[in-house]
Short mmCIF file of C-alpha atoms in Angstrom, two decimals:
data_model
loop_
_atom_site.label_atom_id
_atom_site.label_comp_id
_atom_site.label_asym_id
_atom_site.label_seq_id
_atom_site.Cartn_x
_atom_site.Cartn_y
_atom_site.Cartn_z
CA UNK A 108 -86.60 40.68 17.66
CA UNK A 109 -85.70 38.12 15.01
CA UNK A 110 -82.45 38.65 13.15
CA UNK A 111 -82.20 38.96 9.44
CA UNK A 112 -81.31 36.25 7.10
CA UNK A 113 -77.71 36.36 5.72
CA UNK A 114 -78.86 35.95 2.10
CA UNK A 115 -82.50 37.42 1.80
CA UNK A 116 -82.26 39.90 4.73
CA UNK A 117 -85.74 38.84 5.91
CA UNK A 118 -86.45 37.99 9.57
CA UNK A 119 -85.55 34.28 10.50
CA UNK A 120 -87.82 32.71 13.05
CA UNK A 121 -86.49 30.29 15.44
CA UNK A 122 -88.23 27.22 13.91
CA UNK A 123 -86.26 27.65 10.65
CA UNK A 124 -83.06 29.32 11.89
CA UNK A 125 -79.48 28.10 10.97
CA UNK A 126 -76.55 29.78 12.87
CA UNK A 127 -73.46 29.42 10.84
CA UNK A 128 -70.63 31.63 9.65
CA UNK A 129 -71.45 34.22 12.29
CA UNK A 130 -74.89 34.75 10.59
CA UNK A 131 -78.44 33.41 10.70
CA UNK A 132 -79.92 31.73 7.74
CA UNK A 133 -83.13 30.31 6.52
CA UNK A 134 -82.98 26.62 5.82
CA UNK A 135 -83.79 27.38 2.07
CA UNK A 136 -81.31 30.20 1.90
CA UNK A 137 -78.40 28.34 3.25
CA UNK A 138 -77.09 27.11 -0.20
CA UNK A 139 -73.86 27.36 -2.40
CA UNK A 140 -73.00 30.85 -3.59
CA UNK A 141 -72.40 29.35 -7.21
CA UNK A 142 -74.67 26.72 -7.97
CA UNK A 143 -77.38 27.25 -5.25
CA UNK A 144 -77.34 23.73 -4.02
CA UNK A 145 -78.89 23.26 -0.56
CA UNK A 146 -76.20 22.78 2.15
CA UNK A 147 -76.25 21.55 5.70
CA UNK A 148 -74.09 21.88 8.75
CA UNK A 149 -71.96 18.95 7.48
CA UNK A 150 -71.61 19.53 3.81
CA UNK A 151 -70.88 23.20 3.69
CA UNK A 152 -67.43 24.91 3.36
CA UNK A 153 -66.97 28.48 4.27
CA UNK A 154 -64.90 31.19 2.49
CA UNK A 155 -64.96 34.80 3.58
CA UNK A 156 -68.14 34.06 5.70
CA UNK A 157 -70.06 32.50 2.63
CA UNK A 158 -71.19 28.94 2.17
CA UNK A 159 -69.95 26.91 -0.71
CA UNK A 160 -70.22 23.23 -1.79
CA UNK A 161 -67.03 21.13 -2.09
CA UNK A 162 -67.11 21.47 -5.95
CA UNK A 163 -67.17 25.25 -6.04
CA UNK A 164 -65.13 26.00 -2.96
CA UNK A 165 -62.58 28.71 -4.01
CA UNK A 166 -58.93 27.45 -4.14
CA UNK A 167 -56.20 29.34 -2.59
CA UNK A 168 -53.50 30.71 -5.00
CA UNK A 169 -49.85 31.29 -4.04
CA UNK A 170 -48.29 34.66 -4.51
CA UNK A 171 -44.72 34.91 -5.80
CA UNK A 172 -42.65 37.05 -3.69
CA UNK A 173 -39.72 39.00 -5.21
CA UNK A 174 -36.16 37.88 -3.99
CA UNK A 175 -35.10 41.49 -3.21
CA UNK A 176 -32.07 42.40 -1.18
CA UNK A 177 -34.23 43.35 1.78
CA UNK A 178 -35.80 39.82 1.68
CA UNK A 179 -32.51 38.19 1.51
CA UNK A 180 -31.32 40.20 4.48
CA UNK A 181 -34.37 39.18 6.42
CA UNK A 182 -33.88 35.51 5.33
CA UNK A 183 -30.20 35.55 6.51
CA UNK A 184 -31.09 37.15 9.74
CA UNK A 185 -33.66 34.57 10.44
CA UNK A 186 -30.96 31.80 9.77
CA UNK A 187 -28.50 33.46 12.15
CA UNK A 188 -31.21 33.75 14.85
CA UNK A 189 -32.07 30.12 14.41
CA UNK A 190 -28.42 29.03 14.80
CA UNK A 191 -27.95 31.05 17.86
CA UNK A 192 -31.04 29.60 19.35
CA UNK A 193 -29.85 26.23 18.52
CA UNK A 194 -26.44 26.63 20.04
CA UNK A 195 -27.87 28.04 23.10
CA UNK A 196 -30.33 25.14 23.67
CA UNK A 197 -27.59 22.71 22.96
CA UNK A 198 -25.30 24.18 25.51
CA UNK A 199 -28.07 24.24 28.03
CA UNK A 200 -28.76 20.53 27.44
CA UNK A 201 -24.97 19.82 28.20
CA UNK A 202 -25.25 21.68 31.45
CA UNK A 203 -22.32 24.06 30.68
CA UNK A 204 -21.52 27.05 28.68
CA UNK A 205 -19.73 27.21 25.34
CA UNK A 206 -16.17 28.69 25.40
CA UNK A 207 -13.44 28.99 22.95
CA UNK A 208 -9.86 28.16 24.00
CA UNK A 209 -7.03 30.12 22.30
CA UNK A 210 -4.23 27.98 20.84
CA UNK A 211 -1.57 29.97 22.66
CA UNK A 212 2.22 28.87 22.76
CA UNK A 213 1.72 27.70 26.39
CA UNK A 214 -1.36 25.53 25.26
CA UNK A 215 0.86 23.96 22.54
CA UNK A 216 3.63 23.31 25.03
CA UNK A 217 1.21 21.56 27.42
CA UNK A 218 -0.34 19.51 24.51
CA UNK A 219 3.25 18.33 23.31
CA UNK A 220 4.16 17.44 26.93
CA UNK A 221 0.98 15.37 27.29
CA UNK A 222 1.73 13.56 23.79
CA UNK A 223 5.26 12.76 25.03
CA UNK A 224 3.94 11.45 28.42
CA UNK A 225 1.36 9.28 26.54
CA UNK A 226 4.04 7.80 24.31
CA UNK A 227 6.28 7.01 27.21
CA UNK A 228 3.53 5.19 29.12
CA UNK A 229 2.63 3.33 25.95
CA UNK A 230 6.19 2.07 25.36
CA UNK A 231 6.55 1.20 28.98
CA UNK A 232 3.33 -0.98 29.09
CA UNK A 233 4.42 -2.54 25.83
CA UNK A 234 7.92 -3.53 27.17
CA UNK A 235 6.29 -4.86 30.36
CA UNK A 236 3.91 -7.09 28.30
CA UNK A 237 7.04 -8.49 26.60
CA UNK A 238 8.60 -9.36 30.00
CA UNK A 239 11.77 -7.12 29.46
CA UNK A 240 12.76 -3.51 29.85
CA UNK A 241 12.88 -0.75 27.24
CA UNK A 242 16.41 0.69 26.46
CA UNK A 243 17.57 3.11 23.81
CA UNK A 244 21.13 2.55 22.32
CA UNK A 245 22.68 5.82 21.39
CA UNK A 246 24.33 5.89 17.90
CA UNK A 247 27.71 7.11 19.13
CA UNK A 248 30.83 7.37 16.88
CA UNK A 249 32.14 4.22 18.70
CA UNK A 250 29.12 2.31 17.78
CA UNK A 251 29.26 3.53 14.15
CA UNK A 252 32.90 2.36 14.00
CA UNK A 253 32.07 -1.10 15.10
CA UNK A 254 29.19 -1.46 12.76
CA UNK A 255 31.46 -0.45 9.91
CA UNK A 256 34.20 -2.95 10.99
CA UNK A 257 31.73 -5.63 11.27
CA UNK A 258 30.35 -4.87 7.66
CA UNK A 259 33.99 -5.02 6.21
CA UNK A 260 34.65 -8.40 7.91
CA UNK A 261 31.45 -9.65 6.50
CA UNK A 262 32.42 -8.63 2.98
CA UNK A 263 35.79 -10.16 3.26
CA UNK A 264 34.36 -13.61 4.39
CA UNK A 265 31.78 -13.46 1.64
CA UNK A 266 34.56 -12.86 -1.00
CA UNK A 267 36.56 -15.64 0.41
CA UNK A 268 33.78 -18.18 0.22
CA UNK A 269 32.88 -16.90 -3.17
CA UNK A 270 36.42 -17.48 -4.54
CA UNK A 271 36.51 -20.93 -3.12
CA UNK A 272 33.32 -22.08 -4.69
CA UNK A 273 33.94 -20.35 -8.00
CA UNK A 274 34.07 -22.72 -11.01
CA UNK A 275 36.89 -21.92 -13.54
CA UNK A 276 35.50 -21.71 -16.98
CA UNK A 277 38.56 -19.89 -18.59
CA UNK A 278 40.62 -23.04 -19.73
CA UNK A 279 43.37 -22.03 -22.04
CA UNK A 280 43.42 -23.74 -25.54
CA UNK A 281 45.68 -26.87 -25.88
CA UNK A 282 49.43 -25.93 -26.77
CA UNK A 283 51.35 -27.37 -29.74
CA UNK A 284 48.11 -27.52 -31.75
CA UNK A 285 48.69 -27.67 -35.49
CA UNK A 286 47.00 -25.27 -37.79
CA UNK A 287 45.18 -27.24 -40.41
CA UNK A 288 43.68 -24.21 -42.22
CA UNK A 289 44.12 -24.66 -46.04
CA UNK A 290 45.27 -28.20 -45.56
CA UNK A 291 43.33 -30.71 -47.55
CA UNK A 292 44.17 -33.57 -45.24
CA UNK A 293 41.81 -33.98 -42.08
CA UNK A 294 43.15 -35.03 -38.80
CA UNK A 295 42.83 -38.77 -38.15
CA UNK A 296 41.63 -38.37 -34.52
CA UNK A 297 39.44 -35.21 -34.19
CA UNK A 298 38.90 -35.82 -30.57
CA UNK A 299 42.65 -35.20 -30.05
CA UNK A 300 42.28 -31.46 -30.90
CA UNK A 301 38.93 -30.79 -29.04
CA UNK A 302 39.07 -28.42 -26.06
CA UNK A 303 38.45 -30.36 -22.80
CA UNK A 304 36.36 -28.65 -20.01
CA UNK A 305 38.01 -27.88 -16.82
CA UNK A 306 36.28 -28.86 -13.58
CA UNK A 307 36.30 -27.03 -10.11
CA UNK A 308 39.77 -27.62 -8.60
CA UNK A 309 39.92 -29.20 -5.20
CA UNK A 310 42.68 -28.43 -2.50
CA UNK A 311 45.98 -29.93 -3.39
CA UNK A 312 46.78 -32.91 -1.15
CA UNK A 313 49.79 -35.15 -2.01
CA UNK A 314 48.73 -38.82 -2.15
CA UNK A 315 50.98 -41.67 -1.25
CA UNK A 316 53.60 -42.73 -3.87
CA UNK A 317 53.16 -45.71 -6.17
CA UNK A 318 50.27 -44.54 -8.16
CA UNK A 319 49.44 -44.99 -11.88
CA UNK A 320 51.10 -43.56 -14.94
CA UNK A 321 49.37 -41.03 -17.38
CA UNK A 322 50.41 -39.26 -20.45
CA UNK A 323 49.39 -35.63 -21.29
CA UNK A 324 47.20 -35.38 -24.47
CA UNK A 325 47.21 -31.53 -24.54
CA UNK A 326 49.24 -28.76 -23.21
CA UNK A 327 48.19 -26.98 -20.01
CA UNK A 328 49.40 -23.87 -18.23
CA UNK A 329 49.24 -23.93 -14.41
CA UNK A 330 46.81 -21.35 -13.15
CA UNK A 331 47.86 -21.67 -9.45
CA UNK A 332 51.01 -22.52 -7.64
CA UNK A 333 49.68 -25.96 -6.56
CA UNK A 334 49.07 -27.05 -10.13
CA UNK A 335 51.36 -28.60 -12.83
CA UNK A 336 52.02 -27.31 -16.21
CA UNK A 337 51.85 -29.83 -19.03
CA UNK A 338 52.99 -30.25 -22.66
CA UNK A 339 51.69 -32.73 -25.16
CA UNK A 340 53.30 -36.15 -24.58
CA UNK A 341 54.57 -35.42 -20.85
CA UNK A 342 54.63 -38.60 -18.85
CA UNK A 343 52.94 -38.20 -15.36
CA UNK A 344 54.13 -40.49 -12.52
CA UNK A 345 52.48 -41.55 -9.26
CA UNK A 346 49.01 -40.38 -10.24
CA UNK A 347 46.21 -40.47 -7.94
CA UNK A 348 42.45 -39.56 -8.50
CA UNK A 349 41.32 -36.67 -6.40
CA UNK A 350 37.81 -36.33 -7.76
CA UNK A 351 36.02 -36.73 -11.01
CA UNK A 352 37.75 -33.67 -12.50
CA UNK A 353 41.28 -33.45 -10.98
CA UNK A 354 44.21 -35.66 -10.46
CA UNK A 355 47.46 -35.39 -8.45
CA UNK A 356 50.81 -36.51 -10.00
CA UNK A 357 54.41 -35.71 -10.85
CA UNK A 358 55.54 -34.56 -14.16
CA UNK A 359 58.52 -36.54 -15.19
CA UNK A 360 59.94 -33.92 -17.50
CA UNK A 361 59.87 -31.00 -15.00
CA UNK A 362 59.75 -32.77 -11.73
CA UNK A 363 56.83 -30.74 -10.52
CA UNK A 364 54.18 -32.35 -8.28
CA UNK A 365 50.52 -30.88 -8.05
CA UNK A 366 47.20 -30.96 -9.50
CA UNK A 367 46.25 -31.50 -13.14
CA UNK A 368 42.91 -31.67 -15.01
CA UNK A 369 41.85 -35.32 -15.45
CA UNK A 370 40.47 -34.77 -19.08
CA UNK A 371 43.97 -33.48 -20.24
CA UNK A 372 45.65 -36.91 -19.73
CA UNK A 373 45.16 -40.65 -20.47
CA UNK A 374 46.48 -43.79 -18.75
CA UNK A 375 49.46 -45.57 -20.14
#
């Protein structure tokens, strides 16, 4: 018995039979459900067991699902299952199980001991590479006392060197200097009353006798025991030049012998 056609329900003979979409069709009945365009086995598109052309093929539409608490719970459950499966596969790939080690006091002590051993080995290797041993010097009270004594000695030496190299810049003004304030007459020699500049004083060394004679132009008060005090007009005997700024001589008025500034006296 010949089966009926899927569109006209009339018998379909074998010479005109098309078997598609679980039905039998006449060649003229196998057409688009919308535009009735004739279709073939290569040009049709099936939807709900009905033939359509590519132009009128029904498009699927998406349905919006409400994000209800039940859906959220299912979503979270699916994520948890996925993570559990991932961890299981990961541990199987490593060939061992997954275990959590508690951070107990015993584990902390073992970890600290291992860190200390590692540091000791590192220091030992470092010292061996330098070619000498590693030794730690304890900071005992004796070591602290020695360190403090060395600091004090260093400070004393520093002050001694500083005092030796210090340049004196506190020269006193000339003595017996007249006050010309209010006086109409001007001094005939202004350089006579100008303040000379003191130079750095060298060590006092007595030169041989028979030196030159000089006369003091200004008064000078000795600042150290090896210096000579001067008054204007004093005669200095046996003068020897020590350096550019200092001389050595004997004050005829007082009999003192010692150093005196070179810019306070003039040759006679």
